[in-house]
Amino acid sequence: MDWIVDAPEKKVVVMTGAGISAESGIQTFRGANGLWENHRIEEVASPIAFRRDPVMVWNFYLQRRKQALSCKPNPGHLAVAELEKWITAAGGDFLLVTQNVDGLHTRAGSKHVIEMHGSLMMTRCIACGQVFPDERTEMALPPRHNCTEKGLLRPHIVWFGESLFPGDMERIESAIEKCDIFIVIGTSGVVYPAAGLVNFANSLGKRTVCVNKEAPANVELFDIFIQGEAGKELPKRLFPRENKGGNGK
Ligand code: OAD
């Protein structure tokens, strides 16, 4: 197969994980030098951790925000954004579901995106629940919101032990129900519910494709596994370009 997305397939759902941002210089979570090798998840990425030590957790995410802002989208992110343009221009439906919180997909030009694990560029008040864009990088202490309760602000991230944001799972499942193809890129396939979406797509008879540097834990669930780096594989293989000499071939 030359292309992942073929001409008749106009309804596409893509799901990405940390692997797609690796070539931008953002650490993945698992494996050698992964973020979770140097941090205990329950000490930085859980509601209990934030209650116990809000300053430490706030600073952990502040450092990650600074890092993400200093990185640029790579050819993998750009190819996904280009695929969306192509599908949209052809009158199809496209949804990008990302587990990443680094904002690189939107900076690459992706429009229809669900950030299912939240965003480093958003903050939420623990008292009133208001969510707002926040790219500030110089606040060593978690600030208080100016609502009547003066609630502490926290990263708008889905931590371990928390549910996805209301409505996200319904929107994701509804897009998969309607899609022709479900493409999963750069994720180890161990964190649920994201890792289980391929089962859902399979149960509906959808075509499922995985692009990953190493075989993920759930590799046998995909119709097709393409082993390689997203930034190299996607520009060549995600969809056919009109201009044979141009970008990505
Ligand atoms: P992981 O770090 O678990 O997995 C990254 C995957 O990307 C691995 O399977 C790598 O082989 C692959 N990979 C690395 N470089 C790649 C490249 N250049 N091209 C393609 N693939 C590459 O990251 P996730 O699966 O995204 O959750 O982790 C899922 C969730 O676990 C994260 O969203 C985060 C974490 O705990 C929260 O923080 C809620």
PDB file of C-alpha atoms and ligand atoms in Angstrom:
ATOM      1  CA  MET A   1       0.000   0.000   0.000  1.00  0.00           C
ATOM      2  CA  ASP A   2       1.474   3.361  -1.061  1.00  0.00           C
ATOM      3  CA  TRP A   3      -0.806   5.684   0.893  1.00  0.00           C
ATOM      4  CA  ILE A   4      -2.418   5.455   4.278  1.00  0.00           C
ATOM      5  CA  VAL A   5      -5.458   7.515   3.279  1.00  0.00           C
ATOM      6  CA  ASP A   6      -6.833   6.620  -0.135  1.00  0.00           C
ATOM      7  CA  ALA A   7      -8.898   8.837  -2.414  1.00  0.00           C
ATOM      8  CA  PRO A   8     -12.359   7.413  -1.579  1.00  0.00           C
ATOM      9  CA  GLU A   9     -11.789   7.727   2.167  1.00  0.00           C
ATOM     10  CA  LYS A  10     -13.143  11.092   3.127  1.00  0.00           C
ATOM     11  CA  LYS A  11     -13.944  10.473   6.757  1.00  0.00           C
ATOM     12  CA  VAL A  12     -10.816  10.224   8.777  1.00  0.00           C
ATOM     13  CA  VAL A  13     -10.031  10.141  12.485  1.00  0.00           C
ATOM     14  CA  VAL A  14      -6.386  10.490  13.524  1.00  0.00           C
ATOM     15  CA  MET A  15      -5.219   9.938  17.089  1.00  0.00           C
ATOM     16  CA  THR A  16      -1.723  10.973  18.165  1.00  0.00           C
ATOM     17  CA  GLY A  17       0.515  10.496  21.198  1.00  0.00           C
ATOM     18  CA  ALA A  18       3.857  11.755  22.441  1.00  0.00           C
ATOM     19  CA  GLY A  19       5.772  10.039  19.597  1.00  0.00           C
ATOM     20  CA  ILE A  20       4.616  12.611  17.037  1.00  0.00           C
ATOM     21  CA  SER A  21       6.228  15.402  19.079  1.00  0.00           C
ATOM     22  CA  ALA A  22       9.472  13.511  19.748  1.00  0.00           C
ATOM     23  CA  GLU A  23      11.114  14.913  16.606  1.00  0.00           C
ATOM     24  CA  SER A  24      10.251  18.431  17.828  1.00  0.00           C
ATOM     25  CA  GLY A  25      12.406  17.744  20.882  1.00  0.00           C
ATOM     26  CA  ILE A  26       9.640  16.985  23.386  1.00  0.00           C
ATOM     27  CA  GLN A  27      10.324  14.022  25.660  1.00  0.00           C
ATOM     28  CA  THR A  28       7.979  11.047  25.394  1.00  0.00           C
ATOM     29  CA  PHE A  29       6.678   9.495  28.641  1.00  0.00           C
ATOM     30  CA  ARG A  30       7.853   5.896  28.591  1.00  0.00           C
ATOM     31  CA  GLY A  31      11.102   4.187  27.664  1.00  0.00           C
ATOM     32  CA  ALA A  32      14.701   5.324  28.090  1.00  0.00           C
ATOM     33  CA  ASN A  33      14.839   9.036  29.027  1.00  0.00           C
ATOM     34  CA  GLY A  34      11.035   9.186  29.101  1.00  0.00           C
ATOM     35  CA  LEU A  35       9.473  11.805  31.383  1.00  0.00           C
ATOM     36  CA  TRP A  36       8.104   9.108  33.704  1.00  0.00           C
ATOM     37  CA  GLU A  37      11.614   7.671  34.165  1.00  0.00           C
ATOM     38  CA  ASN A  38      12.601  10.776  36.108  1.00  0.00           C
ATOM     39  CA  HIS A  39       9.286  11.626  37.793  1.00  0.00           C
ATOM     40  CA  ARG A  40       6.878   9.478  39.746  1.00  0.00           C
ATOM     41  CA  ILE A  41       3.524   9.919  38.002  1.00  0.00           C
ATOM     42  CA  GLU A  42       1.593  10.020  41.259  1.00  0.00           C
ATOM     43  CA  GLU A  43       3.839  12.824  42.592  1.00  0.00           C
ATOM     44  CA  VAL A  44       3.276  15.245  39.710  1.00  0.00           C
ATOM     45  CA  ALA A  45       0.257  14.138  37.686  1.00  0.00           C
ATOM     46  CA  SER A  46      -2.564  13.446  40.091  1.00  0.00           C
ATOM     47  CA  PRO A  47      -5.119  15.486  42.044  1.00  0.00           C
ATOM     48  CA  ILE A  48      -3.661  14.133  45.289  1.00  0.00           C
ATOM     49  CA  ALA A  49      -0.219  15.429  44.309  1.00  0.00           C
ATOM     50  CA  PHE A  50      -1.649  18.902  43.622  1.00  0.00           C
ATOM     51  CA  ARG A  51      -3.421  18.966  46.990  1.00  0.00           C
ATOM     52  CA  ARG A  52      -0.231  17.828  48.733  1.00  0.00           C
ATOM     53  CA  ASP A  53       2.216  20.161  46.952  1.00  0.00           C
ATOM     54  CA  PRO A  54       0.562  22.630  44.556  1.00  0.00           C
ATOM     55  CA  VAL A  55       3.759  24.672  44.088  1.00  0.00           C
ATOM     56  CA  MET A  56       5.802  21.663  42.953  1.00  0.00           C
ATOM     57  CA  VAL A  57       3.091  20.401  40.583  1.00  0.00           C
ATOM     58  CA  TRP A  58       2.482  23.920  39.203  1.00  0.00           C
ATOM     59  CA  ASN A  59       6.206  24.301  38.498  1.00  0.00           C
ATOM     60  CA  PHE A  60       6.466  20.902  36.856  1.00  0.00           C
ATOM     61  CA  TYR A  61       3.809  21.969  34.338  1.00  0.00           C
ATOM     62  CA  LEU A  62       5.270  25.475  34.018  1.00  0.00           C
ATOM     63  CA  GLN A  63       8.581  23.943  32.927  1.00  0.00           C
ATOM     64  CA  ARG A  64       6.762  21.729  30.447  1.00  0.00           C
ATOM     65  CA  ARG A  65       4.856  24.764  29.098  1.00  0.00           C
ATOM     66  CA  LYS A  66       8.128  26.673  28.631  1.00  0.00           C
ATOM     67  CA  GLN A  67       9.644  23.700  26.843  1.00  0.00           C
ATOM     68  CA  ALA A  68       6.634  23.226  24.540  1.00  0.00           C
ATOM     69  CA  LEU A  69       6.634  26.943  23.656  1.00  0.00           C
ATOM     70  CA  SER A  70      10.319  26.713  22.750  1.00  0.00           C
ATOM     71  CA  CYS A  71       9.691  23.794  20.319  1.00  0.00           C
ATOM     72  CA  LYS A  72       8.297  23.906  16.804  1.00  0.00           C
ATOM     73  CA  PRO A  73       5.885  21.602  14.957  1.00  0.00           C
ATOM     74  CA  ASN A  74       7.767  19.024  12.867  1.00  0.00           C
ATOM     75  CA  PRO A  75       6.944  17.508   9.436  1.00  0.00           C
ATOM     76  CA  GLY A  76       4.699  14.911  11.165  1.00  0.00           C
ATOM     77  CA  HIS A  77       2.421  17.588  12.679  1.00  0.00           C
ATOM     78  CA  LEU A  78       2.454  19.502   9.382  1.00  0.00           C
ATOM     79  CA  ALA A  79       1.461  16.390   7.401  1.00  0.00           C
ATOM     80  CA  VAL A  80      -1.524  15.786   9.718  1.00  0.00           C
ATOM     81  CA  ALA A  81      -2.613  19.424   9.277  1.00  0.00           C
ATOM     82  CA  GLU A  82      -2.246  19.106   5.509  1.00  0.00           C
ATOM     83  CA  LEU A  83      -4.314  15.910   5.507  1.00  0.00           C
ATOM     84  CA  GLU A  84      -7.112  17.792   7.279  1.00  0.00           C
ATOM     85  CA  LYS A  85      -7.012  20.533   4.617  1.00  0.00           C
ATOM     86  CA  TRP A  86      -7.137  17.938   1.845  1.00  0.00           C
ATOM     87  CA  ILE A  87     -10.055  16.048   3.402  1.00  0.00           C
ATOM     88  CA  THR A  88     -11.970  19.242   4.169  1.00  0.00           C
ATOM     89  CA  ALA A  89     -11.462  20.587   0.640  1.00  0.00           C
ATOM     90  CA  ALA A  90     -12.835  17.284  -0.702  1.00  0.00           C
ATOM     91  CA  GLY A  91     -15.992  17.733   1.408  1.00  0.00           C
ATOM     92  CA  GLY A  92     -15.099  15.027   3.941  1.00  0.00           C
ATOM     93  CA  ASP A  93     -14.942  14.882   7.738  1.00  0.00           C
ATOM     94  CA  PHE A  94     -11.763  15.014   9.735  1.00  0.00           C
ATOM     95  CA  LEU A  95     -11.091  14.819  13.467  1.00  0.00           C
ATOM     96  CA  LEU A  96      -7.735  14.868  15.192  1.00  0.00           C
ATOM     97  CA  VAL A  97      -7.719  13.417  18.695  1.00  0.00           C
ATOM     98  CA  THR A  98      -4.485  14.034  20.543  1.00  0.00           C
ATOM     99  CA  GLN A  99      -3.239  12.813  23.895  1.00  0.00           C
ATOM    100  CA  ASN A 100      -0.573  15.507  23.699  1.00  0.00           C
ATOM    101  CA  VAL A 101      -0.794  18.664  25.747  1.00  0.00           C
ATOM    102  CA  ASP A 102       1.953  20.609  23.947  1.00  0.00           C
ATOM    103  CA  GLY A 103      -0.231  22.583  21.496  1.00  0.00           C
ATOM    104  CA  LEU A 104       1.992  21.691  18.509  1.00  0.00           C
ATOM    105  CA  HIS A 105      -0.863  20.361  16.370  1.00  0.00           C
ATOM    106  CA  THR A 106      -2.760  23.652  16.497  1.00  0.00           C
ATOM    107  CA  ARG A 107       0.446  25.562  15.869  1.00  0.00           C
ATOM    108  CA  ALA A 108       0.947  23.336  12.784  1.00  0.00           C
ATOM    109  CA  GLY A 109      -2.474  24.423  11.488  1.00  0.00           C
ATOM    110  CA  SER A 110      -4.788  21.587  12.607  1.00  0.00           C
ATOM    111  CA  LYS A 111      -8.283  22.988  13.204  1.00  0.00           C
ATOM    112  CA  HIS A 112     -10.616  20.230  14.285  1.00  0.00           C
ATOM    113  CA  VAL A 113      -8.757  18.947  17.339  1.00  0.00           C
ATOM    114  CA  ILE A 114      -9.745  17.325  20.620  1.00  0.00           C
ATOM    115  CA  GLU A 115      -6.970  17.572  23.212  1.00  0.00           C
ATOM    116  CA  MET A 116      -8.254  14.638  25.233  1.00  0.00           C
ATOM    117  CA  HIS A 117      -5.665  14.978  28.029  1.00  0.00           C
ATOM    118  CA  GLY A 118      -5.926  18.765  28.203  1.00  0.00           C
ATOM    119  CA  SER A 119      -3.458  21.490  27.344  1.00  0.00           C
ATOM    120  CA  LEU A 120      -0.342  23.045  28.862  1.00  0.00           C
ATOM    121  CA  MET A 121      -1.613  26.346  27.459  1.00  0.00           C
ATOM    122  CA  MET A 122      -4.818  26.370  29.528  1.00  0.00           C
ATOM    123  CA  THR A 123      -5.457  26.929  33.218  1.00  0.00           C
ATOM    124  CA  ARG A 124      -8.524  26.070  35.311  1.00  0.00           C
ATOM    125  CA  CYS A 125      -9.890  27.416  38.588  1.00  0.00           C
ATOM    126  CA  ILE A 126     -10.382  24.596  41.096  1.00  0.00           C
ATOM    127  CA  ALA A 127     -13.279  26.478  42.706  1.00  0.00           C
ATOM    128  CA  CYS A 128     -15.475  27.813  39.867  1.00  0.00           C
ATOM    129  CA  GLY A 129     -14.141  25.532  37.109  1.00  0.00           C
ATOM    130  CA  GLN A 130     -13.507  28.340  34.598  1.00  0.00           C
ATOM    131  CA  VAL A 131     -10.956  27.377  31.944  1.00  0.00           C
ATOM    132  CA  PHE A 132      -8.902  29.999  30.122  1.00  0.00           C
ATOM    133  CA  PRO A 133      -5.915  30.261  27.761  1.00  0.00           C
ATOM    134  CA  ASP A 134      -2.693  30.806  29.686  1.00  0.00           C
ATOM    135  CA  GLU A 135       0.764  30.967  28.127  1.00  0.00           C
ATOM    136  CA  ARG A 136       2.440  32.821  30.982  1.00  0.00           C
ATOM    137  CA  THR A 137       5.779  31.315  31.966  1.00  0.00           C
ATOM    138  CA  GLU A 138       6.941  33.334  34.962  1.00  0.00           C
ATOM    139  CA  MET A 139       4.672  32.383  37.851  1.00  0.00           C
ATOM    140  CA  ALA A 140       6.492  30.218  40.371  1.00  0.00           C
ATOM    141  CA  LEU A 141       3.392  30.032  42.613  1.00  0.00           C
ATOM    142  CA  PRO A 142      -0.021  28.874  41.412  1.00  0.00           C
ATOM    143  CA  PRO A 143      -2.066  32.098  41.295  1.00  0.00           C
ATOM    144  CA  ARG A 144      -5.574  32.585  42.686  1.00  0.00           C
ATOM    145  CA  HIS A 145      -8.514  33.186  40.354  1.00  0.00           C
ATOM    146  CA  ASN A 146     -10.374  36.478  40.651  1.00  0.00           C
ATOM    147  CA  CYS A 147     -13.719  34.692  41.105  1.00  0.00           C
ATOM    148  CA  THR A 148     -15.740  35.117  44.298  1.00  0.00           C
ATOM    149  CA  GLU A 149     -14.175  31.977  45.826  1.00  0.00           C
ATOM    150  CA  LYS A 150     -10.617  33.069  44.875  1.00  0.00           C
ATOM    151  CA  GLY A 151      -9.880  29.481  43.848  1.00  0.00           C
ATOM    152  CA  LEU A 152      -6.378  28.187  43.219  1.00  0.00           C
ATOM    153  CA  LEU A 153      -5.516  27.842  39.534  1.00  0.00           C
ATOM    154  CA  ARG A 154      -4.369  24.435  38.277  1.00  0.00           C
ATOM    155  CA  PRO A 155      -3.104  23.107  34.944  1.00  0.00           C
ATOM    156  CA  HIS A 156      -5.975  22.117  32.626  1.00  0.00           C
ATOM    157  CA  ILE A 157      -4.588  18.591  32.326  1.00  0.00           C
ATOM    158  CA  VAL A 158      -6.361  15.263  32.777  1.00  0.00           C
ATOM    159  CA  TRP A 159      -4.432  13.734  35.650  1.00  0.00           C
ATOM    160  CA  PHE A 160      -4.272  10.083  36.638  1.00  0.00           C
ATOM    161  CA  GLY A 161      -7.432   9.136  38.449  1.00  0.00           C
ATOM    162  CA  GLU A 162      -9.476  11.823  36.632  1.00  0.00           C
ATOM    163  CA  SER A 163     -12.058  11.395  33.873  1.00  0.00           C
ATOM    164  CA  LEU A 164     -11.807  12.926  30.424  1.00  0.00           C
ATOM    165  CA  PHE A 165     -13.519  16.318  30.014  1.00  0.00           C
ATOM    166  CA  PRO A 166     -17.298  16.039  29.683  1.00  0.00           C
ATOM    167  CA  GLY A 167     -18.456  15.326  26.133  1.00  0.00           C
ATOM    168  CA  ASP A 168     -15.013  14.511  24.690  1.00  0.00           C
ATOM    169  CA  MET A 169     -15.444  10.718  24.653  1.00  0.00           C
ATOM    170  CA  GLU A 170     -18.899  11.038  23.050  1.00  0.00           C
ATOM    171  CA  ARG A 171     -17.510  13.320  20.311  1.00  0.00           C
ATOM    172  CA  ILE A 172     -14.570  10.981  19.673  1.00  0.00           C
ATOM    173  CA  GLU A 173     -16.738   7.842  19.506  1.00  0.00           C
ATOM    174  CA  SER A 174     -19.254   9.544  17.268  1.00  0.00           C
ATOM    175  CA  ALA A 175     -16.473  10.543  14.805  1.00  0.00           C
ATOM    176  CA  ILE A 176     -15.097   6.976  14.835  1.00  0.00           C
ATOM    177  CA  GLU A 177     -18.576   5.571  14.195  1.00  0.00           C
ATOM    178  CA  LYS A 178     -18.779   7.690  11.025  1.00  0.00           C
ATOM    179  CA  CYS A 179     -15.182   7.333   9.815  1.00  0.00           C
ATOM    180  CA  ASP A 180     -13.709   5.212   7.015  1.00  0.00           C
ATOM    181  CA  ILE A 181     -10.303   4.938   8.624  1.00  0.00           C
ATOM    182  CA  PHE A 182      -8.797   5.354  12.112  1.00  0.00           C
ATOM    183  CA  ILE A 183      -5.086   6.219  12.150  1.00  0.00           C
ATOM    184  CA  VAL A 184      -3.065   6.081  15.363  1.00  0.00           C
ATOM    185  CA  ILE A 185       0.370   7.719  15.488  1.00  0.00           C
ATOM    186  CA  GLY A 186       3.151   7.752  18.091  1.00  0.00           C
ATOM    187  CA  THR A 187       1.539   6.220  21.150  1.00  0.00           C
ATOM    188  CA  SER A 188       2.547   3.245  23.274  1.00  0.00           C
ATOM    189  CA  GLY A 189      -1.022   1.921  23.523  1.00  0.00           C
ATOM    190  CA  VAL A 190      -1.020   1.481  27.299  1.00  0.00           C
ATOM    191  CA  VAL A 191      -3.033   4.460  28.603  1.00  0.00           C
ATOM    192  CA  TYR A 192      -6.821   4.103  28.590  1.00  0.00           C
ATOM    193  CA  PRO A 193      -9.307   5.099  27.352  1.00  0.00           C
ATOM    194  CA  ALA A 194      -7.157   6.218  24.370  1.00  0.00           C
ATOM    195  CA  ALA A 195      -5.596   2.768  23.937  1.00  0.00           C
ATOM    196  CA  GLY A 196      -9.041   1.155  23.755  1.00  0.00           C
ATOM    197  CA  LEU A 197     -10.322   3.268  20.854  1.00  0.00           C
ATOM    198  CA  VAL A 198      -8.822   0.860  18.319  1.00  0.00           C
ATOM    199  CA  ASN A 199     -11.053  -1.891  19.788  1.00  0.00           C
ATOM    200  CA  PHE A 200     -14.046   0.376  19.321  1.00  0.00           C
ATOM    201  CA  ALA A 201     -13.056   1.095  15.690  1.00  0.00           C
ATOM    202  CA  ASN A 202     -12.484  -2.631  15.052  1.00  0.00           C
ATOM    203  CA  SER A 203     -15.859  -3.540  16.538  1.00  0.00           C
ATOM    204  CA  LEU A 204     -17.435  -1.292  13.885  1.00  0.00           C
ATOM    205  CA  GLY A 205     -15.355  -2.816  11.066  1.00  0.00           C
ATOM    206  CA  LYS A 206     -13.291   0.330  10.448  1.00  0.00           C
ATOM    207  CA  ARG A 207      -9.870   0.196   8.795  1.00  0.00           C
ATOM    208  CA  THR A 208      -7.211   0.766  11.439  1.00  0.00           C
ATOM    209  CA  VAL A 209      -3.633   1.856  10.822  1.00  0.00           C
ATOM    210  CA  CYS A 210      -0.806   2.472  13.280  1.00  0.00           C
ATOM    211  CA  VAL A 211       2.372   4.467  12.594  1.00  0.00           C
ATOM    212  CA  ASN A 212       4.908   4.135  15.403  1.00  0.00           C
ATOM    213  CA  LYS A 213       8.644   3.945  15.939  1.00  0.00           C
ATOM    214  CA  GLU A 214       8.326   0.699  17.910  1.00  0.00           C
ATOM    215  CA  ALA A 215       5.470  -1.781  17.989  1.00  0.00           C
ATOM    216  CA  PRO A 216       2.974  -0.502  20.589  1.00  0.00           C
ATOM    217  CA  ALA A 217       1.453  -2.798  23.260  1.00  0.00           C
ATOM    218  CA  ASN A 218      -1.730  -3.207  21.202  1.00  0.00           C
ATOM    219  CA  VAL A 219      -0.055  -3.583  17.768  1.00  0.00           C
ATOM    220  CA  GLU A 220      -1.930  -6.800  16.907  1.00  0.00           C
ATOM    221  CA  LEU A 221      -5.231  -4.910  16.961  1.00  0.00           C
ATOM    222  CA  PHE A 222      -4.362  -2.842  13.865  1.00  0.00           C
ATOM    223  CA  ASP A 223      -5.008  -3.902  10.271  1.00  0.00           C
ATOM    224  CA  ILE A 224      -1.753  -2.243   9.236  1.00  0.00           C
ATOM    225  CA  PHE A 225       1.327  -1.337  11.251  1.00  0.00           C
ATOM    226  CA  ILE A 226       3.879   0.995   9.673  1.00  0.00           C
ATOM    227  CA  GLN A 227       7.069   1.065  11.676  1.00  0.00           C
ATOM    228  CA  GLY A 228       8.985   4.336  11.491  1.00  0.00           C
ATOM    229  CA  GLU A 229       9.287   7.903  12.684  1.00  0.00           C
ATOM    230  CA  ALA A 230       6.240  10.073  12.213  1.00  0.00           C
ATOM    231  CA  GLY A 231       8.207  13.034  10.847  1.00  0.00           C
ATOM    232  CA  LYS A 232       9.675  10.847   8.115  1.00  0.00           C
ATOM    233  CA  GLU A 233       6.782   8.487   7.305  1.00  0.00           C
ATOM    234  CA  LEU A 234       3.796  10.845   7.392  1.00  0.00           C
ATOM    235  CA  PRO A 235       4.914  13.433   4.819  1.00  0.00           C
ATOM    236  CA  LYS A 236       5.543  10.611   2.287  1.00  0.00           C
ATOM    237  CA  ARG A 237       2.748   8.226   3.136  1.00  0.00           C
ATOM    238  CA  LEU A 238      -0.216   9.894   4.786  1.00  0.00           C
ATOM    239  CA  PHE A 239      -2.003  10.785   1.540  1.00  0.00           C
ATOM    240  CA  PRO A 240      -1.118  11.238  -2.143  1.00  0.00           C
ATOM    241  CA  ARG A 241       0.128  14.700  -3.192  1.00  0.00           C
ATOM    242  CA  GLU A 242      -0.910  16.202  -6.547  1.00  0.00           C
ATOM    243  CA  ASN A 243       2.554  17.646  -7.014  1.00  0.00           C
ATOM    244  CA  LYS A 244       4.741  14.573  -7.448  1.00  0.00           C
ATOM    245  CA  GLY A 245       7.967  16.535  -7.158  1.00  0.00           C
ATOM    246  CA  GLY A 246       6.830  18.550  -4.172  1.00  0.00           C
ATOM    247  CA  ASN A 247       6.521  18.416  -0.454  1.00  0.00           C
ATOM    248  CA  GLY A 248       7.057  15.068   1.157  1.00  0.00           C
ATOM    249  CA  LYS A 249       7.707  12.780  -1.818  1.00  0.00           C
TER     250      LYS A 249
HETATM  251  P1  OAD B   1       4.498   7.152  25.414  1.00  0.00           P
HETATM  252  O1  OAD B   1       5.751   7.817  25.872  1.00  0.00           O
HETATM  253  O2  OAD B   1       3.903   6.126  26.302  1.00  0.00           O
HETATM  254  O3  OAD B   1       4.723   6.460  23.994  1.00  0.00           O
HETATM  255  C1  OAD B   1       5.306   7.143  22.918  1.00  0.00           C
HETATM  256  C2  OAD B   1       5.343   6.198  21.713  1.00  0.00           C
HETATM  257  O4  OAD B   1       5.829   6.939  20.604  1.00  0.00           O
HETATM  258  C3  OAD B   1       6.256   4.976  21.886  1.00  0.00           C
HETATM  259  O5  OAD B   1       5.536   3.814  21.472  1.00  0.00           O
HETATM  260  C4  OAD B   1       7.417   5.253  20.925  1.00  0.00           C
HETATM  261  O6  OAD B   1       7.900   4.063  20.278  1.00  0.00           O
HETATM  262  C5  OAD B   1       6.762   6.136  19.896  1.00  0.00           C
HETATM  263  N1  OAD B   1       7.683   7.077  19.224  1.00  0.00           N
HETATM  264  C6  OAD B   1       8.788   7.683  19.723  1.00  0.00           C
HETATM  265  N2  OAD B   1       9.319   8.501  18.807  1.00  0.00           N
HETATM  266  C7  OAD B   1       8.536   8.415  17.702  1.00  0.00           C
HETATM  267  C8  OAD B   1       8.548   9.035  16.424  1.00  0.00           C
HETATM  268  N3  OAD B   1       9.490   9.911  16.080  1.00  0.00           N
HETATM  269  N4  OAD B   1       7.576   8.701  15.541  1.00  0.00           N
HETATM  270  C9  OAD B   1       6.603   7.818  15.871  1.00  0.00           C
HETATM  271  N5  OAD B   1       6.541   7.191  17.055  1.00  0.00           N
HETATM  272  C10 OAD B   1       7.492   7.498  17.967  1.00  0.00           C
HETATM  273  O7  OAD B   1       3.447   8.323  25.091  1.00  0.00           O
HETATM  274  P2  OAD B   1       1.859   8.236  24.931  1.00  0.00           P
HETATM  275  O8  OAD B   1       1.446   6.921  24.388  1.00  0.00           O
HETATM  276  O9  OAD B   1       1.429   9.462  24.234  1.00  0.00           O
HETATM  277  O10 OAD B   1      -0.990  11.136  29.854  1.00  0.00           O
HETATM  278  O11 OAD B   1       1.408   8.319  26.444  1.00  0.00           O
HETATM  279  C11 OAD B   1       0.036   8.334  26.715  1.00  0.00           C
HETATM  280  C12 OAD B   1      -0.246   9.158  27.944  1.00  0.00           C
HETATM  281  O12 OAD B   1       0.577   8.694  29.034  1.00  0.00           O
HETATM  282  C13 OAD B   1       0.129  10.616  27.815  1.00  0.00           C
HETATM  283  O13 OAD B   1      -0.859  11.400  27.196  1.00  0.00           O
HETATM  284  C14 OAD B   1       0.314  11.042  29.244  1.00  0.00           C
HETATM  285  C15 OAD B   1       1.102   9.838  29.734  1.00  0.00           C
HETATM  286  O14 OAD B   1       1.053   9.563  31.078  1.00  0.00           O
HETATM  287  C16 OAD B   1      -1.224  12.092  30.762  1.00  0.00           C
HETATM  288  O15 OAD B   1      -0.373  12.859  31.174  1.00  0.00           O
HETATM  289  C17 OAD B   1      -2.649  12.124  31.222  1.00  0.00           C
END
